[in-house]
mmCIF file of C-alpha atoms and ligand atoms in Angstrom:
data_model
loop_
_atom_site.group_PDB
_atom_site.id
_atom_site.type_symbol
_atom_site.label_atom_id
_atom_site.label_comp_id
_atom_site.label_asym_id
_atom_site.label_seq_id
_atom_site.Cartn_x
_atom_site.Cartn_y
_atom_site.Cartn_z
ATOM 1 C CA UNK A 810 -21.603 -26.394 59.239
ATOM 2 C CA UNK A 811 -19.747 -23.085 59.749
ATOM 3 C CA UNK A 812 -21.431 -19.966 58.358
ATOM 4 C CA UNK A 813 -19.289 -16.933 57.543
ATOM 5 C CA UNK A 814 -20.575 -13.483 56.609
ATOM 6 C CA UNK A 815 -18.624 -11.794 53.813
ATOM 7 C CA UNK A 816 -17.870 -8.114 53.140
ATOM 8 C CA UNK A 817 -20.716 -8.264 50.567
ATOM 9 C CA UNK A 818 -23.985 -8.382 52.580
ATOM 10 C CA UNK A 819 -26.181 -11.294 51.540
ATOM 11 C CA UNK A 820 -23.308 -13.433 50.246
ATOM 12 C CA UNK A 821 -22.231 -16.162 52.675
ATOM 13 C CA UNK A 822 -19.466 -18.740 52.894
ATOM 14 C CA UNK A 823 -20.680 -22.102 54.219
ATOM 15 C CA UNK A 824 -18.199 -24.745 55.357
ATOM 16 C CA UNK A 825 -19.632 -28.180 56.132
ATOM 17 C CA UNK A 826 -17.910 -30.292 58.772
ATOM 18 C CA UNK A 827 -16.008 -33.365 57.549
ATOM 19 C CA UNK A 828 -16.098 -36.484 59.712
ATOM 20 C CA UNK A 829 -12.890 -38.356 59.017
ATOM 21 C CA UNK A 830 -12.077 -42.000 59.538
ATOM 22 C CA UNK A 831 -9.713 -44.599 58.128
ATOM 23 C CA UNK A 832 -11.733 -44.675 54.867
ATOM 24 C CA UNK A 833 -11.700 -40.916 54.262
ATOM 25 C CA UNK A 834 -14.468 -38.542 55.331
ATOM 26 C CA UNK A 835 -18.242 -38.041 55.424
ATOM 27 C CA UNK A 836 -19.830 -34.606 55.153
ATOM 28 C CA UNK A 837 -23.375 -33.285 55.040
ATOM 29 C CA UNK A 838 -22.760 -30.905 52.140
ATOM 30 C CA UNK A 839 -26.207 -29.350 52.553
ATOM 31 C CA UNK A 840 -28.693 -29.558 55.439
ATOM 32 C CA UNK A 841 -31.546 -27.065 55.585
ATOM 33 C CA UNK A 842 -32.187 -27.787 59.282
ATOM 34 C CA UNK A 843 -28.621 -26.870 60.224
ATOM 35 C CA UNK A 844 -28.923 -23.490 58.540
ATOM 36 C CA UNK A 845 -32.340 -22.838 60.068
ATOM 37 C CA UNK A 846 -30.893 -23.530 63.518
ATOM 38 C CA UNK A 847 -28.397 -20.738 62.822
ATOM 39 C CA UNK A 848 -31.157 -18.379 61.727
ATOM 40 C CA UNK A 849 -30.421 -18.699 58.028
ATOM 41 C CA UNK A 850 -33.422 -19.606 55.873
ATOM 42 C CA UNK A 851 -32.425 -19.937 52.225
ATOM 43 C CA UNK A 852 -35.037 -20.332 49.482
ATOM 44 C CA UNK A 853 -35.825 -23.908 48.450
ATOM 45 C CA UNK A 854 -33.390 -25.452 45.943
ATOM 46 C CA UNK A 855 -35.075 -27.000 42.903
ATOM 47 C CA UNK A 856 -32.197 -27.803 40.537
ATOM 48 C CA UNK A 857 -28.652 -29.096 40.975
ATOM 49 C CA UNK A 858 -26.019 -28.340 38.357
ATOM 50 C CA UNK A 859 -22.610 -29.874 37.762
ATOM 51 C CA UNK A 860 -19.972 -28.524 35.387
ATOM 52 C CA UNK A 861 -16.407 -29.547 34.638
ATOM 53 C CA UNK A 862 -13.837 -27.179 33.189
ATOM 54 C CA UNK A 863 -10.790 -28.908 31.713
ATOM 55 C CA UNK A 864 -8.382 -26.002 31.356
ATOM 56 C CA UNK A 865 -6.859 -23.812 34.044
ATOM 57 C CA UNK A 866 -8.132 -20.271 33.434
ATOM 58 C CA UNK A 867 -11.589 -21.337 32.223
ATOM 59 C CA UNK A 868 -13.892 -18.474 33.143
ATOM 60 C CA UNK A 869 -17.663 -18.956 33.237
ATOM 61 C CA UNK A 870 -19.624 -15.771 33.914
ATOM 62 C CA UNK A 871 -20.742 -13.324 34.878
ATOM 63 C CA UNK A 872 -24.233 -14.788 34.703
ATOM 64 C CA UNK A 873 -27.738 -14.306 36.093
ATOM 65 C CA UNK A 874 -31.312 -15.269 35.317
ATOM 66 C CA UNK A 875 -33.782 -12.376 35.396
ATOM 67 C CA UNK A 876 -37.133 -12.506 37.187
ATOM 68 C CA UNK A 877 -39.485 -14.369 37.234
ATOM 69 C CA UNK A 878 -36.792 -17.092 37.171
ATOM 70 C CA UNK A 879 -34.016 -15.404 39.129
ATOM 71 C CA UNK A 880 -31.705 -17.945 40.748
ATOM 72 C CA UNK A 881 -29.928 -18.046 44.049
ATOM 73 C CA UNK A 882 -26.966 -20.472 43.914
ATOM 74 C CA UNK A 883 -25.049 -22.471 46.484
ATOM 75 C CA UNK A 884 -21.737 -23.374 44.848
ATOM 76 C CA UNK A 885 -19.227 -25.987 45.933
ATOM 77 C CA UNK A 886 -16.114 -27.480 44.371
ATOM 78 C CA UNK A 887 -16.126 -31.246 43.961
ATOM 79 C CA UNK A 888 -12.684 -31.475 42.376
ATOM 80 C CA UNK A 889 -9.887 -28.974 41.762
ATOM 81 C CA UNK A 890 -9.832 -25.307 42.713
ATOM 82 C CA UNK A 891 -11.582 -22.140 41.525
ATOM 83 C CA UNK A 892 -12.089 -18.498 42.381
ATOM 84 C CA UNK A 893 -15.831 -17.945 42.728
ATOM 85 C CA UNK A 894 -17.293 -14.439 42.488
ATOM 86 C CA UNK A 895 -20.591 -12.734 43.270
ATOM 87 C CA UNK A 896 -21.505 -9.187 42.177
ATOM 88 C CA UNK A 897 -24.449 -7.205 43.575
ATOM 89 C CA UNK A 898 -26.642 -5.936 40.700
ATOM 90 C CA UNK A 899 -29.715 -4.866 42.691
ATOM 91 C CA UNK A 900 -30.541 -1.303 41.656
ATOM 92 C CA UNK A 901 -30.552 0.959 44.699
ATOM 93 C CA UNK A 902 -28.436 -1.421 46.767
ATOM 94 C CA UNK A 903 -25.774 0.260 48.937
ATOM 95 C CA UNK A 904 -23.348 -2.312 47.477
ATOM 96 C CA UNK A 905 -24.475 -2.151 43.831
ATOM 97 C CA UNK A 906 -21.611 -3.172 41.533
ATOM 98 C CA UNK A 907 -19.504 -4.441 44.430
ATOM 99 C CA UNK A 908 -18.005 -7.919 44.231
ATOM 100 C CA UNK A 909 -16.748 -10.601 46.568
ATOM 101 C CA UNK A 910 -14.686 -13.631 45.632
ATOM 102 C CA UNK A 911 -13.663 -16.782 47.495
ATOM 103 C CA UNK A 912 -11.340 -19.622 46.587
ATOM 104 C CA UNK A 913 -13.336 -22.870 46.657
ATOM 105 C CA UNK A 914 -11.587 -26.222 46.445
ATOM 106 C CA UNK A 915 -12.109 -29.900 47.178
ATOM 107 C CA UNK A 916 -9.591 -29.439 49.992
ATOM 108 C CA UNK A 917 -11.131 -26.421 51.726
ATOM 109 C CA UNK A 918 -14.758 -27.591 51.283
ATOM 110 C CA UNK A 919 -15.884 -23.962 51.209
ATOM 111 C CA UNK A 920 -19.212 -23.158 49.552
ATOM 112 C CA UNK A 921 -20.454 -19.760 48.366
ATOM 113 C CA UNK A 922 -24.109 -18.723 48.724
ATOM 114 C CA UNK A 923 -25.035 -16.206 46.033
ATOM 115 C CA UNK A 924 -28.567 -14.807 46.340
ATOM 116 C CA UNK A 925 -30.803 -13.917 43.393
ATOM 117 C CA UNK A 926 -29.964 -10.381 42.291
ATOM 118 C CA UNK A 927 -26.257 -11.118 42.115
ATOM 119 C CA UNK A 928 -24.063 -12.065 39.170
ATOM 120 C CA UNK A 929 -22.128 -15.321 39.455
ATOM 121 C CA UNK A 930 -18.905 -16.287 37.775
ATOM 122 C CA UNK A 931 -15.735 -18.242 38.424
ATOM 123 C CA UNK A 932 -12.304 -18.895 37.030
ATOM 124 C CA UNK A 933 -10.573 -22.232 37.461
ATOM 125 C CA UNK A 934 -7.180 -22.443 39.142
ATOM 126 C CA UNK A 935 -6.578 -26.116 38.428
ATOM 127 C CA UNK A 936 -7.231 -28.384 35.435
ATOM 128 C CA UNK A 937 -10.363 -30.570 35.445
ATOM 129 C CA UNK A 938 -12.118 -28.468 38.076
ATOM 130 C CA UNK A 939 -15.692 -29.489 38.816
ATOM 131 C CA UNK A 940 -18.375 -27.462 40.517
ATOM 132 C CA UNK A 941 -21.718 -28.655 41.815
ATOM 133 C CA UNK A 942 -24.281 -26.018 42.632
ATOM 134 C CA UNK A 943 -27.831 -25.873 43.882
ATOM 135 C CA UNK A 944 -30.237 -23.377 42.286
ATOM 136 C CA UNK A 945 -33.411 -21.828 43.686
ATOM 137 C CA UNK A 946 -35.168 -21.746 40.313
ATOM 138 C CA UNK A 947 -35.122 -23.838 37.169
ATOM 139 C CA UNK A 948 -33.119 -23.107 34.033
ATOM 140 C CA UNK A 949 -34.942 -20.550 31.905
ATOM 141 C CA UNK A 950 -32.915 -19.674 28.797
ATOM 142 C CA UNK A 951 -35.296 -16.834 27.978
ATOM 143 C CA UNK A 952 -34.236 -15.196 31.256
ATOM 144 C CA UNK A 953 -30.508 -15.881 30.827
ATOM 145 C CA UNK A 954 -28.275 -12.815 31.003
ATOM 146 C CA UNK A 955 -24.653 -11.837 31.496
ATOM 147 C CA UNK A 956 -22.175 -9.051 32.134
ATOM 148 C CA UNK A 957 -18.601 -8.904 30.882
ATOM 149 C CA UNK A 958 -16.139 -10.569 33.258
ATOM 150 C CA UNK A 959 -13.648 -7.705 32.965
ATOM 151 C CA UNK A 960 -16.085 -4.800 33.435
ATOM 152 C CA UNK A 961 -16.563 -4.956 37.200
ATOM 153 C CA UNK A 962 -13.015 -4.461 38.492
ATOM 154 C CA UNK A 963 -12.756 -8.028 39.802
ATOM 155 C CA UNK A 964 -9.248 -9.176 40.682
ATOM 156 C CA UNK A 965 -9.366 -12.598 39.019
ATOM 157 C CA UNK A 966 -5.656 -13.248 39.655
ATOM 158 C CA UNK A 967 -2.399 -12.317 37.986
ATOM 159 C CA UNK A 968 -2.046 -12.365 34.221
ATOM 160 C CA UNK A 969 -5.282 -14.190 33.543
ATOM 161 C CA UNK A 970 -6.099 -14.839 29.892
ATOM 162 C CA UNK A 971 -9.430 -16.602 30.336
ATOM 163 C CA UNK A 972 -10.983 -19.293 28.186
ATOM 164 C CA UNK A 973 -14.501 -17.928 27.561
ATOM 165 C CA UNK A 974 -17.608 -19.137 25.771
ATOM 166 C CA UNK A 975 -18.695 -17.024 22.779
ATOM 167 C CA UNK A 976 -21.674 -15.869 24.867
ATOM 168 C CA UNK A 977 -19.452 -14.657 27.687
ATOM 169 C CA UNK A 978 -16.978 -13.021 25.290
ATOM 170 C CA UNK A 979 -19.801 -10.879 23.904
ATOM 171 C CA UNK A 980 -21.466 -9.879 27.187
ATOM 172 C CA UNK A 981 -22.144 -6.166 27.836
ATOM 173 C CA UNK A 982 -20.085 -4.149 30.302
ATOM 174 C CA UNK A 983 -21.617 -3.481 33.710
ATOM 175 C CA UNK A 984 -21.678 0.251 32.886
ATOM 176 C CA UNK A 985 -23.872 -0.457 29.841
ATOM 177 C CA UNK A 986 -26.114 -2.940 31.621
ATOM 178 C CA UNK A 987 -29.668 -2.228 32.817
ATOM 179 C CA UNK A 988 -30.241 -4.580 35.713
ATOM 180 C CA UNK A 989 -33.668 -6.220 36.086
ATOM 181 C CA UNK A 990 -33.163 -6.385 39.882
ATOM 182 C CA UNK A 991 -34.161 -3.825 42.529
ATOM 183 C CA UNK A 992 -32.899 -3.704 46.091
ATOM 184 C CA UNK A 993 -35.592 -4.747 48.564
ATOM 185 C CA UNK A 994 -33.606 -4.247 51.771
ATOM 186 C CA UNK A 995 -31.266 -6.557 53.660
ATOM 187 C CA UNK A 996 -31.818 -10.317 53.776
ATOM 188 C CA UNK A 997 -33.360 -11.563 57.016
ATOM 189 C CA UNK A 998 -30.262 -13.560 57.944
ATOM 190 C CA UNK A 999 -27.931 -10.546 57.665
ATOM 191 C CA UNK A 1000 -29.051 -9.210 61.045
ATOM 192 C CA UNK A 1001 -29.022 -12.636 62.717
ATOM 193 C CA UNK A 1002 -25.435 -13.648 61.890
HETATM 194 C C1 T46 B 2217 -27.105 -23.144 33.027
HETATM 195 C C2 T46 B 2217 -27.689 -24.269 32.217
HETATM 196 C C3 T46 B 2217 -27.225 -24.565 30.953
HETATM 197 N N1 T46 B 2217 -27.780 -25.596 30.236
HETATM 198 C C4 T46 B 2217 -27.233 -25.897 28.915
HETATM 199 C C5 T46 B 2217 -27.225 -24.736 27.945
HETATM 200 C C6 T46 B 2217 -26.025 -25.022 27.064
HETATM 201 O O1 T46 B 2217 -26.395 -25.920 26.031
HETATM 202 C C7 T46 B 2217 -25.046 -25.741 28.002
HETATM 203 C C8 T46 B 2217 -23.966 -24.832 28.553
HETATM 204 O O2 T46 B 2217 -24.612 -23.686 29.084
HETATM 205 P P1 T46 B 2217 -23.753 -22.425 29.475
HETATM 206 O O3 T46 B 2217 -22.719 -22.158 28.441
HETATM 207 O O4 T46 B 2217 -24.716 -21.315 29.858
HETATM 208 O O5 T46 B 2217 -23.041 -22.959 30.807
HETATM 209 P P2 T46 B 2217 -22.119 -22.079 31.775
HETATM 210 O O6 T46 B 2217 -21.268 -21.118 31.032
HETATM 211 O O7 T46 B 2217 -21.481 -23.037 32.702
HETATM 212 O O8 T46 B 2217 -23.161 -21.194 32.581
HETATM 213 C C9 T46 B 2217 -23.451 -21.420 33.958
HETATM 214 O O9 T46 B 2217 -22.323 -21.001 34.698
HETATM 215 C C10 T46 B 2217 -22.477 -19.838 35.476
HETATM 216 C C11 T46 B 2217 -21.251 -19.635 36.325
HETATM 217 C C12 T46 B 2217 -23.726 -19.865 36.279
HETATM 218 O O10 T46 B 2217 -23.809 -19.427 37.418
HETATM 219 C C13 T46 B 2217 -24.943 -20.382 35.628
HETATM 220 O O11 T46 B 2217 -25.485 -21.496 36.311
HETATM 221 C C14 T46 B 2217 -24.760 -20.747 34.219
HETATM 222 O O12 T46 B 2217 -24.871 -19.549 33.490
HETATM 223 O O13 T46 B 2217 -25.856 -26.247 29.081
HETATM 224 C C15 T46 B 2217 -28.798 -26.366 30.750
HETATM 225 O O14 T46 B 2217 -29.296 -27.311 30.083
HETATM 226 N N2 T46 B 2217 -29.284 -26.083 31.997
HETATM 227 C C16 T46 B 2217 -28.759 -25.057 32.749
HETATM 228 O O15 T46 B 2217 -29.231 -24.847 33.904
#
């Protein structure tokens, strides 16, 4: 697995190796031991999610779960193509309000690690795009929160008119949002990579 730092400290791009043969390929899409060998210890994953978005331009986000059920997420694209975004919302962080986005697709096999304390959202760039993502805490609707997709200055792509859920359409702007997260210093792995 290749591990790439991003311009947003804490957020990583992981790219598993694909072993090809006449049938197709095999890939270890997640292996804790491989990451540990590289000095990256992620919290334990306890829930896997899978969502499919039929229309191009479907935008899900920007979401978080507040403590005590804050979630880190490792996102990968099983089918199609999407632009996946993380936003730092840890009060006191040197990168508070900053975002990073990566194009994830079945073809490029890229995964995005988004730690707890960051918003997560994505917009689809192909029809019938599916994402599968691992979460470090269980679903807790009472801790569910969101920030408006268009209030962070994210470049989602030209001329986007997103398909949003009613919840996402009514989310508060980042400027009006009081984050439940506080910066606790850099993640251990930041210095090791
Ligand atoms: C997240 C979640 C949702 N649900 C139920 C609740 C609703 O009845 C239905 C759809 O939920 P929602 O509209 O919140 O789904 P998304 O808009 O895809 O939200 C997710 O997408 C963004 C990008 C994320 O990072 C989060 O994982 C999550 O917020 O699934 C569950 O039963 N379990 C869950 O873990």
